[in-house]
């Protein structure tokens, strides 16, 4: 079992935070995922038809993350929250990136609901995962750059296990070590909001939608939630 924890300092600074942990075990990433493909195509078609557009930085959901980024010293217009960057890509190019079925699934759900999302291959996580402020000594290897080592700035919010940092700038970019591939079989997907009282219903809907895309291709799936009143959960 892997435990995810919100550090008390982060909970105090962001008291309305809520995080959904959607865990799938026995994933079969190399078989066709027609449901995920259809959901992705449907979202792209809605964008093309103008009946849906991704949330931009004027949307309260994105604006909240920009404010959070500034609070720990990150310029959100240079280093954007994941859902903001993904939405800008779709607005510009009209298509989502194709990575693999599991990643495509959470990208689609993230955009649909305007919530940041990420994922961790639990086979490559060591110890507990803490959502905390960096102290500046940690190391981070960015996704797709296995030979690069960065040091998050002190005070930057990160996801970190006992071996290093798993995300920088809270949810800007994931680490290469815990990336999700077609061969990942135990994965925790993360969906986040900073305003649970306002957007908690979106978070729950997104978690249910993601779980529905995963279940046809997994032996088991479960959803857990983290917030300041329940700051840790085993998956």
Coordinates of C-alpha atoms in Angstrom, one line a residue:
X1 CA 0.0 0.0 0.0
X2 CA 1.2 3.5 -0.8
X3 CA 0.1 6.4 1.4
X4 CA -0.6 9.9 0.0
X5 CA -0.4 12.8 2.5
X6 CA -1.1 16.5 2.5
X7 CA 1.5 18.2 4.7
X8 CA -0.1 20.4 7.5
X9 CA 1.6 23.5 6.2
X10 CA 0.0 23.0 2.7
X11 CA -3.4 22.2 4.3
X12 CA -3.1 25.4 6.4
X13 CA -2.2 27.5 3.3
X14 CA -4.9 26.0 1.1
X15 CA -7.7 25.0 3.5
X16 CA -10.3 24.3 0.8
X17 CA -8.1 21.9 -1.2
X18 CA -9.5 18.5 -2.1
X19 CA -7.7 15.8 -4.1
X20 CA -9.2 12.7 -5.6
X21 CA -7.0 9.6 -5.8
X22 CA -8.3 7.2 -8.4
X23 CA -6.3 4.0 -8.2
X24 CA -6.4 1.2 -10.8
X25 CA -4.8 -2.2 -10.4
X26 CA -4.3 -4.8 -13.0
X27 CA -4.3 -2.2 -15.8
X28 CA -4.1 -3.6 -19.3
X29 CA -2.6 -0.7 -21.2
X30 CA -1.7 -2.5 -24.4
X31 CA -5.3 -3.5 -25.4
X32 CA -7.7 -1.2 -27.3
X33 CA -9.5 1.4 -25.1
X34 CA -12.5 2.3 -27.3
X35 CA -14.3 4.2 -24.6
X36 CA -11.3 6.5 -23.9
X37 CA -10.7 7.0 -27.6
X38 CA -14.4 8.0 -28.1
X39 CA -14.3 10.4 -25.2
X40 CA -11.2 12.1 -26.5
X41 CA -12.6 12.4 -30.0
X42 CA -15.9 13.7 -28.6
X43 CA -14.2 16.5 -26.7
X44 CA -12.2 17.5 -29.7
X45 CA -15.3 17.6 -31.8
X46 CA -17.1 19.7 -29.3
X47 CA -14.2 22.1 -29.3
X48 CA -14.2 22.2 -33.1
X49 CA -18.0 22.9 -33.1
X50 CA -17.7 25.6 -30.6
X51 CA -20.0 24.0 -28.1
X52 CA -17.3 23.6 -25.5
X53 CA -14.0 25.4 -24.9
X54 CA -11.3 24.7 -22.4
X55 CA -11.1 26.8 -19.3
X56 CA -8.7 29.7 -19.6
X57 CA -6.9 31.9 -17.1
X58 CA -10.1 34.0 -16.7
X59 CA -12.0 31.0 -15.4
X60 CA -12.1 30.8 -11.6
X61 CA -10.8 27.3 -11.6
X62 CA -7.6 28.3 -13.5
X63 CA -7.4 31.7 -11.8
X64 CA -7.2 29.9 -8.4
X65 CA -4.2 27.9 -9.5
X66 CA -2.5 31.0 -10.9
X67 CA -2.9 32.6 -7.5
X68 CA -1.6 29.5 -5.7
X69 CA 1.5 29.4 -8.0
X70 CA 2.3 33.0 -7.3
X71 CA 2.1 32.3 -3.6
X72 CA 5.0 30.0 -3.8
X73 CA 7.1 32.0 -6.2
X74 CA 6.1 30.5 -9.6
X75 CA 5.1 32.7 -12.5
X76 CA 1.9 30.9 -13.8
X77 CA 2.1 32.5 -17.2
X78 CA 5.6 31.1 -17.8
X79 CA 5.2 27.8 -15.9
X80 CA 1.5 26.9 -16.2
X81 CA -0.7 24.5 -14.2
X82 CA -1.1 21.3 -16.2
X83 CA -4.8 21.8 -17.1
X84 CA -4.1 25.4 -18.2
X85 CA -1.2 24.3 -20.5
X86 CA -3.3 21.5 -21.9
X87 CA -6.3 23.7 -22.5
X88 CA -4.1 26.3 -24.3
X89 CA -2.8 23.5 -26.6
X90 CA -6.3 22.4 -27.5
X91 CA -7.5 25.9 -28.1
X92 CA -4.5 26.5 -30.4
X93 CA -4.3 23.2 -32.2
X94 CA -7.7 21.7 -31.8
X95 CA -6.4 18.3 -30.6
X96 CA -5.2 16.6 -27.5
X97 CA -1.8 14.8 -27.4
X98 CA -1.9 11.0 -27.8
X99 CA 0.3 9.3 -25.3
X100 CA -1.3 6.0 -24.2
X101 CA -4.8 5.1 -23.2
X102 CA -4.4 5.7 -19.5
X103 CA -2.8 9.1 -19.9
X104 CA -5.2 10.1 -22.7
X105 CA -8.1 9.2 -20.3
X106 CA -7.0 11.5 -17.5
X107 CA -6.1 14.3 -20.0
X108 CA -9.6 14.1 -21.4
X109 CA -11.2 14.2 -18.0
X110 CA -8.9 17.0 -16.8
X111 CA -9.9 19.2 -19.7
X112 CA -13.6 18.3 -19.5
X113 CA -13.9 19.4 -15.9
X114 CA -11.2 22.1 -15.8
X115 CA -9.2 20.4 -13.1
X116 CA -5.5 19.5 -13.0
X117 CA -4.7 15.8 -13.3
X118 CA -1.7 13.6 -13.1
X119 CA -0.7 10.0 -12.5
X120 CA 2.0 7.9 -10.8
X121 CA 3.1 4.3 -11.6
X122 CA 3.0 2.9 -8.1
X123 CA 5.6 0.3 -9.1
X124 CA 8.2 3.1 -9.1
X125 CA 7.0 5.0 -6.1
X126 CA 9.1 4.5 -2.9
X127 CA 7.5 5.0 0.5
X128 CA 4.8 7.5 1.1
X129 CA 3.9 10.4 -1.2
X130 CA 3.8 13.8 0.5
X131 CA 2.3 17.0 -0.9
X132 CA 4.6 19.5 0.7
X133 CA 6.8 22.5 0.4
X134 CA 10.3 21.7 -1.1
X135 CA 13.3 22.5 1.0
X136 CA 15.6 23.0 -2.0
X137 CA 17.7 19.9 -1.5
X138 CA 15.4 17.5 -3.5
X139 CA 16.1 16.3 -7.0
X140 CA 13.6 16.1 -9.9
X141 CA 14.0 14.4 -13.3
X142 CA 11.4 15.8 -15.7
X143 CA 9.1 13.6 -17.8
X144 CA 10.8 12.8 -21.1
X145 CA 14.2 14.1 -19.9
X146 CA 15.8 11.1 -18.1
X147 CA 19.3 12.7 -18.1
X148 CA 18.1 16.0 -16.6
X149 CA 18.2 16.7 -12.9
X150 CA 16.6 19.8 -11.4
X151 CA 16.3 21.2 -7.9
X152 CA 12.9 22.6 -7.0
X153 CA 13.2 26.0 -5.2
X154 CA 12.6 26.2 -1.5
X155 CA 9.0 26.8 -0.8
X156 CA 7.7 25.3 -4.1
X157 CA 4.9 22.9 -3.5
X158 CA 5.7 19.4 -4.8
X159 CA 4.6 15.8 -4.6
X160 CA 7.6 13.8 -3.3
X161 CA 8.4 10.3 -2.1
X162 CA 11.4 9.1 -0.3
X163 CA 13.5 9.0 -3.5
X164 CA 12.8 12.4 -4.8
X165 CA 10.2 14.8 -6.3
X166 CA 7.4 13.4 -8.4
X167 CA 5.9 16.7 -9.6
X168 CA 7.1 20.3 -9.7
X169 CA 5.1 23.4 -9.1
X170 CA 2.4 21.3 -7.5
X171 CA 1.0 20.0 -10.8
X172 CA 3.0 21.6 -13.6
X173 CA 5.0 18.6 -14.6
X174 CA 5.5 15.0 -13.6
X175 CA 8.7 13.0 -13.1
X176 CA 10.2 10.6 -15.6
X177 CA 10.6 7.9 -12.9
X178 CA 6.9 7.4 -12.2
X179 CA 5.5 8.1 -15.6
X180 CA 2.6 6.0 -16.8
X181 CA 3.3 3.7 -19.8
X182 CA 1.4 1.0 -21.6
X183 CA 3.0 -1.5 -19.3
X184 CA 2.0 0.2 -16.0
X185 CA -0.3 -2.1 -14.0
X186 CA -0.8 -0.2 -10.7
X187 CA -1.5 3.5 -11.1
X188 CA -2.9 6.3 -9.0
X189 CA -4.5 9.1 -10.9
X190 CA -4.8 12.5 -9.2
X191 CA -7.4 15.2 -9.7
X192 CA -7.3 18.4 -7.7
X193 CA -9.3 21.5 -6.7
X194 CA -8.3 24.4 -4.5
X195 CA -12.0 25.3 -3.9
X196 CA -13.8 22.2 -2.8
X197 CA -16.9 24.1 -1.6
X198 CA -17.4 25.6 -5.0
X199 CA -16.0 22.8 -7.3
X200 CA -16.3 19.7 -5.2
X201 CA -19.1 18.4 -7.4
X202 CA -16.8 18.7 -10.4
X203 CA -14.1 16.8 -8.7
X204 CA -16.4 13.9 -7.8
X205 CA -17.9 13.9 -11.3
X206 CA -14.4 13.8 -12.8
X207 CA -13.3 11.0 -10.6
X208 CA -16.3 9.0 -11.5
X209 CA -15.8 9.6 -15.2
X210 CA -12.1 8.6 -15.0
X211 CA -12.9 5.5 -13.1
X212 CA -15.5 4.5 -15.7
X213 CA -12.9 4.8 -18.4
X214 CA -10.4 2.7 -16.4
X215 CA -12.7 -0.1 -15.1
X216 CA -13.1 -2.0 -18.5
X217 CA -9.3 -2.3 -18.6
X218 CA -8.5 -3.0 -14.9
X219 CA -9.0 -5.7 -12.4
X220 CA -9.9 -3.2 -9.7
X221 CA -10.4 0.5 -9.1
X222 CA -11.1 2.6 -6.1
X223 CA -11.4 6.3 -5.3
X224 CA -10.1 8.0 -2.1
X225 CA -10.1 11.7 -1.2
X226 CA -7.6 13.9 0.6
X227 CA -8.4 17.2 2.2
X228 CA -7.3 19.1 5.4
X229 CA -9.9 17.1 7.5
X230 CA -8.6 13.8 6.0
X231 CA -5.0 14.5 5.1
X232 CA -3.8 11.0 4.3
X233 CA -5.1 7.9 2.5
X234 CA -3.7 4.5 1.5
X235 CA -4.1 3.3 -2.0

